[in-house]
Amino acid sequence: MAYGHLAECGVDNMPLLPNHHGIELSLLGGFNAYLNGHSVGGFSYNKMRALLAYLVVEREQDHNREALAALLWSNNDPATARGNLRRTLFDLRRVLEVPSGQTMFASGKHTIRYIPGCHVDALVFTGRLSASPENLAKAGQNEEEIIALYKGEFLAGLSLPDSPDFEDWLQIQREAMHRRALALLERLSTQQEQAANYSKALQFALRHTELEPWNEDAHRRVMRLYAMDGQNSAAIVQYEACSRLLKIELGVLPSEETRQLAERIIKGELFIRPELKPDRQTIPQTHSERRQVTVLYCELSLAEIDDPDEVMDLLRTPQASCVAIIRQFSGHIVQTHGGGLLAYFGYPQALENAARRAVQAALAVTREAVPDIEIRAGVHTGLVITGGELAMPDTSGRTSKLAIQLRQSAAHNGVVISQETRAIVDGYFDCASLGVQLFPGLAQPLEIFKVLQESGARTRLDAAAQLTPLAGRNTEIAKLLKLWKSAAQGSRQVVLIQGEAGIGKSRLLLALTQRLANQPHAIRELRCFPEFSQSPFYPLIVMLETILDFVPGDTSKVKFGKLANYLEAHYPAQAPDIVPLLAILL
């Protein structure tokens, strides 16, 4: 079932605001239905609302009944799910079609389709005008009415935890509409600011901060507009509110740029309006892409120091070290608040092992802690809807917010991950459950885990608790065993195994080693990783650490002892020359 894009409607054929005639559906900020201006009752359960909203938004196609039943009743057997769908459609007809005399659904033996004909605020809000001069002019006149329709998120308060596919679809709609609201508000605020209408620009800028409270850029815009409007005291109040929010929600201080702006306002310096980009005639309609990412949030804090300037000075060096570590593991950092780092793995480029890299980065970052600095990290994997903006991969902030909340459950210099992340990295890390907890904004409790250390598994085969039997590779295994016998008799052999990712190359080699279990042999693996492309000796270092049985927490002295003991036992003649060289490498 495809549901990746919001439906469009022709705004030029539909009034922007309700006309109080016929059926009107309000899906923004909640769910409400009206008939001739009066509220319609009878929506007694959420799946009635969900089915109606889905058919209305995805109205440009006939929907297979079995697919709809599976979308909303995935926990039921197919026959029961189809029966539930029939009863729900009957209830919708009874509540809407019978009193209005309007046919809203075309249904056949195998399909159901919504027949457009009622006013729907969400469709007007997400509508795209054609690029004619008349429509461009109308867009400029109606943008304020369009943003006024956005009274809150799409179907706010509605949740179907037992219907995960519908929940995914719902998140896509919510994030795409949220993104459009932010784009509209930014455009309208910019337009009014360019026209020196600062009071009106403030209205849109303040709404922007309501929808995206963690966005420091949005708070700075409000501060600047207050100052340009001659309201310096209000600008400082906004700065203080921003500071409190960042401290409470993220555990960080405002950025240096925000603090400098506040200082300029306090000093009453003449503020010169910066050059702004030329006004555009249309709201950009970016292609929204559904993407799974892993979000890492790190909080660096100092105990018993309240002076923000002193805190920033002390955190500057360790924060820079943490930034370098996160980037080494291919993390995309989008925010560096005072004492806080927000990074995405698997964005903007998709990465097969994004979740593993994120947890590795979190552990590496916590090892940067010093006696006076505490570091906590939270990691969560979830869906985001991206529109190509590198600085804003998670517009609605749902996935990011949970990563930020998770760090509050971490001990000093600890890492906490969600059950979604644990399911992906299971086997690569030793974890301990911290129990099931309820987080704001989540309908269901979530089990979270403390990460203790890396398990030592280097591949998904190492990490797997149980492997399925290998089938269909007898010819390849026989050829490898023949080459092994030649090597065992003193004839050097080199084998190249190549093929597309995921076809079982590593699995084939594992099967070979299992066949050799009762024969004398030695296996030495050198593996390359993209995140260490700038470290050419990394594969050799990892191989040596494995051979020498290094474990996390080993001191330099312990590591040196293991190295010296191994080389003296296996290569006594060369050990005096080799030990110093490898000690430097390790």
Coordinates of C-alpha atoms in Angstrom, one line a residue:
M1 CA 0.0 0.0 0.0
A2 CA 1.5 3.3 -1.0
Y3 CA 0.8 6.4 1.1
G4 CA 3.8 8.6 0.8
H5 CA 2.4 12.0 -0.3
L6 CA -0.3 14.3 0.9
A7 CA -3.3 14.7 -1.5
E8 CA -3.7 18.0 -3.2
C9 CA -6.8 20.0 -3.9
G10 CA -7.7 22.9 -6.1
V11 CA -8.1 25.8 -3.8
D12 CA -9.4 28.0 -6.5
N13 CA -12.5 25.8 -6.7
M14 CA -13.1 25.7 -2.9
P15 CA -13.5 28.5 -0.4
L16 CA -10.8 28.8 2.2
L17 CA -13.1 29.1 5.1
P18 CA -16.2 27.1 5.9
N19 CA -19.4 28.4 4.4
H20 CA -21.7 26.6 6.9
H21 CA -23.5 24.8 4.2
G22 CA -23.3 21.0 3.8
I23 CA -20.7 18.8 5.5
E24 CA -17.5 20.4 6.8
L25 CA -14.7 18.4 8.3
S26 CA -12.1 19.9 10.6
L27 CA -9.1 17.6 10.9
L28 CA -6.5 20.2 12.1
G29 CA -6.1 20.5 15.9
G30 CA -8.4 17.5 16.5
F31 CA -11.5 16.0 14.8
N32 CA -14.8 17.7 14.3
A33 CA -17.6 17.3 11.8
Y34 CA -20.3 19.9 11.0
L35 CA -23.5 19.8 9.0
N36 CA -24.8 23.2 8.0
G37 CA -22.8 24.8 10.8
H38 CA -23.9 22.5 13.6
S39 CA -21.7 19.8 15.2
V40 CA -22.3 16.3 14.1
G41 CA -22.5 13.6 16.8
G42 CA -22.3 9.9 16.5
F43 CA -18.5 9.5 16.1
S44 CA -18.3 7.2 19.0
Y45 CA -15.0 5.5 18.3
N46 CA -11.6 6.4 16.9
K47 CA -11.6 4.0 14.0
M48 CA -14.6 5.8 12.6
R49 CA -12.6 9.0 12.6
A50 CA -9.5 7.3 11.3
L51 CA -11.2 5.6 8.4
L52 CA -13.0 8.8 7.3
A53 CA -9.8 10.9 7.5
Y54 CA -7.8 8.3 5.6
L55 CA -10.4 8.0 2.8
V56 CA -10.7 11.8 2.6
V57 CA -6.9 12.5 2.4
E58 CA -6.2 9.6 0.1
R59 CA -9.2 10.4 -2.0
E60 CA -7.6 10.1 -5.5
Q61 CA -7.8 6.3 -5.6
D62 CA -10.1 3.3 -5.0
H63 CA -9.0 1.5 -1.9
N64 CA -9.0 -2.2 -1.7
R65 CA -11.3 -3.4 1.2
E66 CA -8.8 -6.0 2.4
A67 CA -6.0 -3.4 2.5
L68 CA -8.2 -1.0 4.4
A69 CA -9.2 -3.7 6.9
A70 CA -5.5 -4.7 7.4
L71 CA -4.6 -1.0 7.8
L72 CA -7.0 -0.5 10.8
W73 CA -7.5 -3.9 12.2
S74 CA -4.1 -5.6 11.7
N75 CA -4.5 -7.6 15.0
N76 CA -7.7 -9.4 13.8
D77 CA -8.0 -12.3 11.4
P78 CA -9.0 -11.1 7.8
A79 CA -12.6 -12.1 8.1
T80 CA -13.1 -10.2 11.4
A81 CA -11.2 -7.2 10.0
R82 CA -13.4 -7.1 6.9
G83 CA -16.5 -7.3 9.1
N84 CA -15.2 -4.4 11.3
L85 CA -14.6 -2.4 8.1
R86 CA -18.2 -3.0 6.9
R87 CA -19.7 -1.9 10.3
T88 CA -17.5 1.2 10.4
L89 CA -18.5 2.2 6.9
F90 CA -22.1 1.7 7.8
D91 CA -21.7 3.9 10.9
L92 CA -20.1 6.7 8.7
R93 CA -23.0 6.5 6.3
R94 CA -25.5 6.7 9.1
V95 CA -23.9 9.7 10.8
L96 CA -23.0 11.7 7.6
E97 CA -24.9 10.6 4.5
V98 CA -28.3 10.0 6.0
P99 CA -28.8 13.4 7.7
S100 CA -27.2 15.3 4.9
G101 CA -28.7 13.5 1.9
Q102 CA -25.2 13.6 0.4
T103 CA -23.4 10.5 -1.0
M104 CA -19.8 10.5 0.4
F105 CA -18.6 7.0 -0.4
A106 CA -18.7 4.9 -3.5
S107 CA -18.3 1.3 -2.5
G108 CA -18.1 -1.9 -4.5
K109 CA -17.6 -5.5 -3.7
H110 CA -13.8 -5.0 -3.4
T111 CA -13.2 -1.3 -3.2
I112 CA -14.2 1.9 -1.3
R113 CA -13.7 5.4 -2.5
Y114 CA -14.4 8.9 -1.0
I115 CA -16.4 11.2 -3.3
P116 CA -15.2 14.8 -2.9
G117 CA -17.8 17.3 -2.0
C118 CA -17.4 18.6 1.5
H119 CA -15.2 21.2 2.9
V120 CA -12.0 19.8 4.6
D121 CA -9.7 22.2 6.3
A122 CA -6.6 19.9 6.0
L123 CA -7.1 19.6 2.2
V124 CA -7.3 23.3 1.8
F125 CA -4.3 23.8 4.0
T126 CA -2.2 21.3 2.0
G127 CA -3.6 22.5 -1.4
R128 CA -1.3 23.5 -4.2
L129 CA -2.3 26.2 -6.7
S130 CA -1.4 26.0 -10.3
A131 CA 1.3 28.5 -11.4
S132 CA -1.0 30.9 -13.3
P133 CA -0.7 34.7 -12.6
E134 CA -4.2 34.7 -11.2
N135 CA -3.5 31.9 -8.7
L136 CA -0.2 33.4 -7.7
A137 CA -2.0 36.6 -6.8
K138 CA -4.6 34.7 -4.9
A139 CA -1.9 32.8 -3.0
G140 CA -0.5 36.0 -1.7
Q141 CA -3.9 37.2 -0.5
N142 CA -4.9 33.9 1.1
E143 CA -1.8 32.8 2.9
E144 CA -2.9 34.4 6.1
E145 CA -6.2 32.6 5.9
I146 CA -4.5 29.3 5.1
I147 CA -2.2 29.4 8.1
A148 CA -5.2 30.4 10.3
L149 CA -6.6 26.9 9.4
Y150 CA -3.7 25.3 11.2
K151 CA -5.2 25.1 14.7
G152 CA -2.9 22.2 15.7
E153 CA -1.5 19.0 14.3
F154 CA -3.5 16.7 12.0
L155 CA -6.0 14.6 14.0
A156 CA -4.5 15.8 17.3
G157 CA -5.2 13.4 20.1
L158 CA -6.1 10.5 17.8
S159 CA -4.0 7.4 18.3
L160 CA -4.4 3.8 17.2
P161 CA -1.6 1.8 18.9
D162 CA -3.0 -1.5 17.6
S163 CA -2.7 -0.3 14.0
P164 CA 1.0 0.4 13.4
D165 CA 0.6 1.0 9.6
F166 CA -2.1 3.6 10.2
E167 CA 0.1 5.2 12.8
D168 CA 2.9 5.4 10.3
W169 CA 0.6 7.1 7.8
L170 CA -0.7 9.4 10.4
Q171 CA 2.8 10.5 11.3
I172 CA 3.6 11.2 7.7
Q173 CA 0.6 13.5 7.4
R174 CA 1.3 15.3 10.7
E175 CA 4.9 16.0 9.9
A176 CA 4.2 17.2 6.3
M177 CA 1.5 19.5 7.5
H178 CA 3.7 20.7 10.4
R179 CA 6.5 21.5 7.9
R180 CA 4.1 23.4 5.6
A181 CA 2.9 25.5 8.6
L182 CA 6.5 26.4 9.5
A183 CA 7.2 27.4 5.9
L184 CA 4.1 29.6 5.8
L185 CA 4.9 31.3 9.1
E186 CA 8.5 32.0 8.1
R187 CA 7.4 33.4 4.8
L188 CA 4.7 35.6 6.2
S189 CA 6.9 36.9 9.0
T190 CA 9.6 37.7 6.5
Q191 CA 7.2 39.5 4.2
Q192 CA 5.9 41.7 7.1
E193 CA 9.4 42.4 8.3
Q194 CA 10.5 43.5 4.9
A195 CA 7.5 45.8 4.9
A196 CA 8.7 47.2 8.3
N197 CA 5.4 45.9 9.8
Y198 CA 7.2 44.5 12.8
S199 CA 4.1 44.0 15.0
K200 CA 2.4 41.8 12.4
A201 CA 5.7 40.0 11.7
L202 CA 5.8 39.2 15.4
Q203 CA 2.5 37.5 15.3
F204 CA 3.8 34.9 12.8
A205 CA 7.2 34.6 14.4
L206 CA 5.7 33.9 17.9
R207 CA 3.4 31.3 16.4
H208 CA 6.6 29.7 14.9
T209 CA 8.1 29.4 18.3
E210 CA 4.9 27.8 19.6
L211 CA 5.1 25.1 16.9
E212 CA 8.9 24.6 17.2
P213 CA 9.9 25.7 20.7
W214 CA 13.4 24.2 20.5
N215 CA 14.4 26.3 17.5
E216 CA 16.8 29.0 18.7
D217 CA 16.7 30.7 15.3
A218 CA 13.0 31.2 15.7
H219 CA 13.5 32.7 19.2
R220 CA 16.2 35.0 17.9
R221 CA 13.8 36.2 15.2
V222 CA 11.2 37.1 17.8
M223 CA 13.9 38.9 19.9
R224 CA 15.1 40.8 16.9
L225 CA 11.5 41.8 15.8
Y226 CA 10.7 42.9 19.4
A227 CA 13.8 45.1 19.4
M228 CA 13.1 46.5 15.9
D229 CA 9.5 47.3 17.1
G230 CA 10.9 49.2 20.1
Q231 CA 10.0 46.6 22.7
N232 CA 13.4 45.9 24.2
S233 CA 12.0 44.6 27.5
A234 CA 9.8 42.1 25.7
A235 CA 12.8 41.0 23.7
I236 CA 14.7 40.2 26.9
V237 CA 11.6 38.4 28.3
Q238 CA 11.7 36.3 25.2
Y239 CA 15.4 35.6 25.7
E240 CA 14.8 34.5 29.3
A241 CA 11.9 32.3 28.2
C242 CA 14.1 30.7 25.6
S243 CA 16.8 30.1 28.2
R244 CA 14.4 28.5 30.6
L245 CA 13.0 26.2 27.9
L246 CA 16.4 25.1 26.8
K247 CA 17.5 24.4 30.3
I248 CA 14.4 22.5 31.3
E249 CA 13.9 20.5 28.1
L250 CA 17.4 20.0 26.9
G251 CA 19.5 20.8 29.9
V252 CA 21.7 23.3 28.0
L253 CA 22.3 27.0 27.7
P254 CA 21.5 29.3 24.8
S255 CA 24.1 29.5 22.0
E256 CA 26.7 32.2 21.9
E257 CA 24.8 33.9 19.0
T258 CA 21.6 34.1 21.1
R259 CA 23.5 35.5 24.1
Q260 CA 25.3 38.1 22.0
L261 CA 22.0 39.2 20.5
A262 CA 20.5 39.6 24.0
E263 CA 23.5 41.7 25.1
R264 CA 23.1 44.0 22.1
I265 CA 19.5 44.5 22.9
I266 CA 20.2 45.2 26.6
K267 CA 22.8 47.8 25.6
G268 CA 20.3 49.5 23.4
E269 CA 22.6 49.3 20.4
L270 CA 21.1 50.4 17.1
F271 CA 19.9 47.3 15.4
I272 CA 20.3 47.3 11.6
R273 CA 17.9 45.0 9.8
P274 CA 19.9 42.4 8.0
E275 CA 19.5 41.8 4.2
L276 CA 16.8 39.2 3.6
K277 CA 16.3 37.0 0.6
P278 CA 14.1 38.3 -2.2
D279 CA 10.4 37.7 -1.7
R280 CA 9.2 34.6 -3.4
Q281 CA 5.7 34.3 -4.9
T282 CA 4.9 30.7 -3.8
I283 CA 5.5 28.5 -0.9
P284 CA 8.1 25.9 -1.7
Q285 CA 6.4 22.5 -2.1
T286 CA 9.3 20.2 -1.2
H287 CA 9.1 16.5 -1.8
S288 CA 8.6 14.8 1.6
E289 CA 10.6 11.6 2.1
R290 CA 9.9 9.0 4.8
R291 CA 13.2 8.1 6.5
Q292 CA 14.3 6.0 9.4
V293 CA 17.1 7.7 11.4
T294 CA 18.7 7.2 14.7
V295 CA 19.0 10.4 16.9
L296 CA 21.7 10.9 19.5
Y297 CA 21.4 13.7 22.1
C298 CA 24.3 14.4 24.4
E299 CA 24.1 16.6 27.4
L300 CA 27.4 18.1 28.8
S301 CA 26.9 19.7 32.2
L302 CA 28.9 21.2 35.0
A303 CA 27.9 20.8 38.6
E304 CA 27.7 23.8 41.0
I305 CA 28.5 26.4 38.4
D306 CA 25.8 28.9 37.6
D307 CA 27.7 31.6 35.6
P308 CA 26.7 31.0 31.9
D309 CA 30.0 32.6 30.6
E310 CA 32.1 30.4 32.9
V311 CA 30.1 27.3 31.9
M312 CA 30.5 28.0 28.2
D313 CA 34.3 28.6 28.5
L314 CA 34.7 25.3 30.4
L315 CA 32.5 23.3 28.0
R316 CA 34.0 24.6 24.8
T317 CA 36.9 22.2 24.5
P318 CA 35.1 19.0 25.6
Q319 CA 32.2 19.9 23.4
A320 CA 34.5 20.3 20.4
S321 CA 36.0 16.9 21.1
C322 CA 32.5 15.4 21.2
V323 CA 31.6 17.0 17.9
A324 CA 34.7 15.4 16.3
I325 CA 33.8 12.0 17.7
I326 CA 30.2 12.1 16.5
R327 CA 31.4 13.2 13.0
Q328 CA 33.9 10.3 13.0
F329 CA 31.0 7.9 13.3
S330 CA 29.2 9.7 10.4
G331 CA 26.8 11.6 12.7
H332 CA 25.1 14.7 11.2
I333 CA 25.1 17.4 13.8
V334 CA 22.2 20.0 13.5
Q335 CA 22.3 21.8 16.8
T336 CA 25.1 22.6 19.3
H337 CA 23.3 24.4 22.2
G338 CA 25.4 25.4 25.1
G339 CA 26.3 22.0 26.6
G340 CA 24.1 20.0 24.3
L341 CA 24.6 18.2 20.9
L342 CA 21.8 16.8 18.7
A343 CA 22.9 14.5 15.9
Y344 CA 21.3 12.3 13.3
F345 CA 22.7 9.0 11.9
G346 CA 21.4 7.8 8.6
Y347 CA 20.8 11.3 7.4
P348 CA 21.3 12.9 5.0
Q349 CA 22.8 9.7 3.5
A350 CA 21.2 6.4 4.5
L351 CA 23.5 4.1 6.4
E352 CA 23.0 0.4 6.9
N353 CA 24.4 0.4 10.4
A354 CA 23.3 3.9 11.5
A355 CA 21.9 2.8 14.9
R356 CA 25.1 0.9 15.7
R357 CA 27.2 3.9 14.9
A358 CA 25.0 6.2 17.0
V359 CA 25.4 4.0 20.1
Q360 CA 29.1 3.6 19.4
A361 CA 29.4 7.4 19.2
A362 CA 27.4 7.8 22.4
L363 CA 29.8 5.5 24.3
A364 CA 32.8 7.2 22.9
V365 CA 31.4 10.6 23.8
T366 CA 30.8 9.6 27.4
R367 CA 34.4 8.5 27.7
E368 CA 35.3 12.1 27.1
A369 CA 34.0 13.0 30.6
V370 CA 36.4 14.5 33.1
P371 CA 35.9 14.8 36.9
D372 CA 34.1 18.2 36.7
I373 CA 32.0 17.5 33.6
E374 CA 29.1 15.0 33.4
I375 CA 27.9 13.6 30.1
R376 CA 24.6 11.9 29.5
A377 CA 23.4 10.5 26.2
G378 CA 20.0 9.3 24.8
V379 CA 19.6 7.4 21.6
H380 CA 16.3 6.6 19.8
T381 CA 15.5 5.2 16.3
G382 CA 12.3 6.3 14.6
L383 CA 10.7 7.7 11.5
V384 CA 11.1 11.3 10.3
I385 CA 9.7 13.1 7.3
T386 CA 12.5 15.0 5.6
G387 CA 12.2 17.7 2.9
G388 CA 15.8 18.0 2.0
E389 CA 16.7 20.7 4.6
L390 CA 20.0 19.6 6.2
A391 CA 19.4 21.8 9.2
M392 CA 15.9 20.5 9.9
P393 CA 15.6 16.7 9.3
D394 CA 12.9 16.2 11.9
T395 CA 10.4 19.0 11.6
S396 CA 7.9 17.9 14.1
G397 CA 10.6 16.8 16.5
R398 CA 8.8 13.6 17.7
T399 CA 11.8 11.2 17.2
S400 CA 14.3 13.8 18.4
K401 CA 12.2 14.7 21.5
L402 CA 12.3 11.1 22.7
A403 CA 16.1 10.9 22.3
I404 CA 16.3 14.1 24.3
Q405 CA 14.0 12.7 27.0
L406 CA 15.9 9.4 27.2
R407 CA 19.1 11.2 28.3
Q408 CA 17.2 12.2 31.5
S409 CA 17.1 8.5 32.5
A410 CA 20.9 8.1 32.0
A411 CA 23.3 8.1 34.9
H412 CA 26.3 10.3 34.9
N413 CA 28.5 9.4 31.9
G414 CA 25.8 6.9 30.9
V415 CA 24.0 6.0 27.7
V416 CA 20.3 5.1 27.5
I417 CA 18.6 3.7 24.3
S418 CA 15.0 3.0 23.4
Q419 CA 13.6 -0.4 22.7
E420 CA 13.5 0.4 19.0
T421 CA 17.2 1.1 18.9
R422 CA 17.9 -2.0 21.1
A423 CA 16.1 -4.2 18.6
I424 CA 18.4 -3.1 15.8
V425 CA 21.7 -3.2 17.8
D426 CA 21.0 -6.2 19.9
G427 CA 24.1 -8.5 20.1
Y428 CA 26.5 -5.6 19.4
F429 CA 26.2 -4.2 22.9
D430 CA 25.7 -5.5 26.4
C431 CA 22.6 -3.8 27.8
A432 CA 20.5 -3.8 31.0
S433 CA 16.8 -3.0 31.0
L434 CA 15.7 0.0 33.0
G435 CA 12.1 -1.1 32.9
V436 CA 9.1 0.3 31.1
Q437 CA 8.5 4.0 31.4
L438 CA 5.8 6.4 30.1
F439 CA 7.1 9.4 28.2
P440 CA 5.1 12.6 27.4
G441 CA 3.6 12.4 23.9
L442 CA 3.7 8.6 23.6
A443 CA 0.5 6.7 23.8
Q444 CA 2.2 3.5 25.0
P445 CA 4.9 3.0 27.7
L446 CA 8.4 2.3 26.3
E447 CA 11.0 -0.1 27.6
I448 CA 14.5 1.6 27.8
F449 CA 17.9 0.1 28.2
K450 CA 21.2 1.2 29.7
V451 CA 24.2 0.4 27.5
L452 CA 27.0 -1.2 29.4
Q453 CA 29.6 -1.8 26.8
E454 CA 30.3 -3.2 23.3
S455 CA 29.9 -6.9 23.2
G456 CA 32.9 -7.4 20.8
A457 CA 30.7 -8.5 17.9
R458 CA 32.0 -7.0 14.7
T459 CA 29.4 -8.3 12.2
R460 CA 25.8 -9.1 12.2
L461 CA 26.7 -12.8 12.1
D462 CA 28.7 -12.3 15.3
A463 CA 25.8 -10.4 16.9
A464 CA 23.1 -12.9 15.9
A465 CA 21.8 -15.0 18.7
Q466 CA 20.8 -17.8 16.3
L467 CA 21.5 -18.3 12.6
T468 CA 19.2 -20.1 10.1
P469 CA 20.8 -23.1 8.4
L470 CA 22.8 -22.3 5.3
A471 CA 21.2 -23.7 2.1
G472 CA 22.2 -23.9 -1.5
R473 CA 25.9 -23.2 -1.2
N474 CA 27.3 -26.8 -1.2
T475 CA 29.2 -26.2 -4.5
E476 CA 30.9 -23.0 -3.2
I477 CA 31.8 -24.6 0.2
A478 CA 33.3 -27.7 -1.6
K479 CA 35.5 -25.4 -3.7
L480 CA 36.7 -23.5 -0.7
L481 CA 37.5 -26.7 1.2
K482 CA 39.5 -28.0 -1.8
L483 CA 41.5 -24.7 -1.8
W484 CA 42.0 -25.0 2.0
K485 CA 43.5 -28.5 1.6
S486 CA 45.9 -27.2 -1.0
A487 CA 46.9 -24.4 1.4
A488 CA 47.3 -26.9 4.3
Q489 CA 49.8 -28.9 2.1
G490 CA 51.9 -25.8 1.5
S491 CA 50.5 -24.4 -1.7
R492 CA 49.6 -20.7 -1.1
Q493 CA 46.0 -19.9 -2.2
V494 CA 44.2 -16.6 -2.6
V495 CA 40.4 -16.5 -3.0
L496 CA 38.2 -13.5 -3.9
I497 CA 34.5 -13.7 -3.1
Q498 CA 32.5 -10.9 -4.4
G499 CA 28.8 -10.1 -5.0
E500 CA 26.0 -7.8 -4.1
A501 CA 25.4 -6.7 -0.5
G502 CA 23.3 -9.2 1.5
I503 CA 23.7 -12.3 -0.7
G504 CA 25.6 -14.2 2.0
K505 CA 29.4 -13.7 1.5
S506 CA 30.1 -13.4 5.2
R507 CA 27.7 -16.3 5.9
L508 CA 29.6 -18.5 3.4
L509 CA 32.9 -17.8 5.2
L510 CA 31.4 -18.5 8.5
A511 CA 30.3 -21.9 7.2
L512 CA 33.9 -22.6 6.1
T513 CA 35.3 -21.8 9.5
Q514 CA 32.7 -24.1 11.1
R515 CA 33.8 -26.9 8.8
L516 CA 37.4 -26.4 10.0
A517 CA 36.6 -26.4 13.7
N518 CA 38.4 -29.8 14.3
Q519 CA 41.4 -28.9 12.2
P520 CA 44.4 -26.8 13.3
H521 CA 44.0 -23.4 11.7
A522 CA 44.2 -19.6 12.5
I523 CA 41.9 -16.9 11.3
R524 CA 42.8 -13.3 11.1
E525 CA 40.2 -10.8 10.0
L526 CA 40.8 -7.2 8.9
R527 CA 37.7 -5.2 8.3
C528 CA 37.2 -1.8 6.8
F529 CA 34.6 0.6 8.0
P530 CA 33.5 3.8 6.2
E531 CA 33.6 5.9 9.4
F532 CA 37.3 5.2 9.7
S533 CA 38.3 5.9 6.1
Q534 CA 40.8 8.5 7.3
S535 CA 42.5 5.9 9.6
P536 CA 44.3 3.5 7.2
F537 CA 45.7 1.3 10.0
Y538 CA 42.3 0.9 11.8
P539 CA 41.6 -2.6 10.4
L540 CA 45.0 -3.7 11.6
I541 CA 44.5 -2.1 15.0
V542 CA 41.1 -3.9 15.4
M543 CA 42.6 -7.2 14.4
L544 CA 45.4 -6.8 16.9
E545 CA 43.0 -5.8 19.7
T546 CA 41.0 -8.9 19.0
I547 CA 44.0 -11.2 19.0
L548 CA 45.3 -9.6 22.2
D549 CA 41.9 -9.8 23.9
F550 CA 41.6 -6.1 24.7
V551 CA 38.4 -5.2 26.5
P552 CA 36.8 -1.9 27.2
G553 CA 38.3 -0.3 30.3
D554 CA 41.7 -1.8 29.9
T555 CA 44.4 0.8 30.9
S556 CA 47.4 1.5 28.7
K557 CA 49.5 -0.5 31.2
V558 CA 47.2 -3.5 30.9
K559 CA 47.2 -3.3 27.1
F560 CA 51.0 -3.1 27.0
G561 CA 51.3 -6.1 29.2
K562 CA 49.0 -8.2 27.0
L563 CA 50.9 -7.1 23.9
A564 CA 54.3 -7.9 25.4
N565 CA 53.2 -11.3 26.8
Y566 CA 51.6 -12.4 23.6
L567 CA 54.6 -11.5 21.4
E568 CA 57.2 -13.0 23.8
A569 CA 55.2 -16.2 23.9
H570 CA 54.7 -16.5 20.1
Y571 CA 57.6 -14.6 18.6
P572 CA 60.3 -14.4 21.2
A573 CA 63.2 -13.6 18.8
Q574 CA 61.3 -10.7 17.2
A575 CA 59.5 -9.4 20.3
P576 CA 62.2 -6.8 21.4
D577 CA 61.8 -5.0 18.0
I578 CA 58.1 -5.6 17.5
V579 CA 56.7 -4.6 20.9
P580 CA 57.7 -0.9 20.7
L581 CA 56.3 -0.5 17.2
L582 CA 53.0 -2.1 17.9
A583 CA 52.7 -0.3 21.2
I584 CA 52.8 3.0 19.4
L585 CA 50.2 1.8 16.9
L586 CA 47.9 0.7 19.6

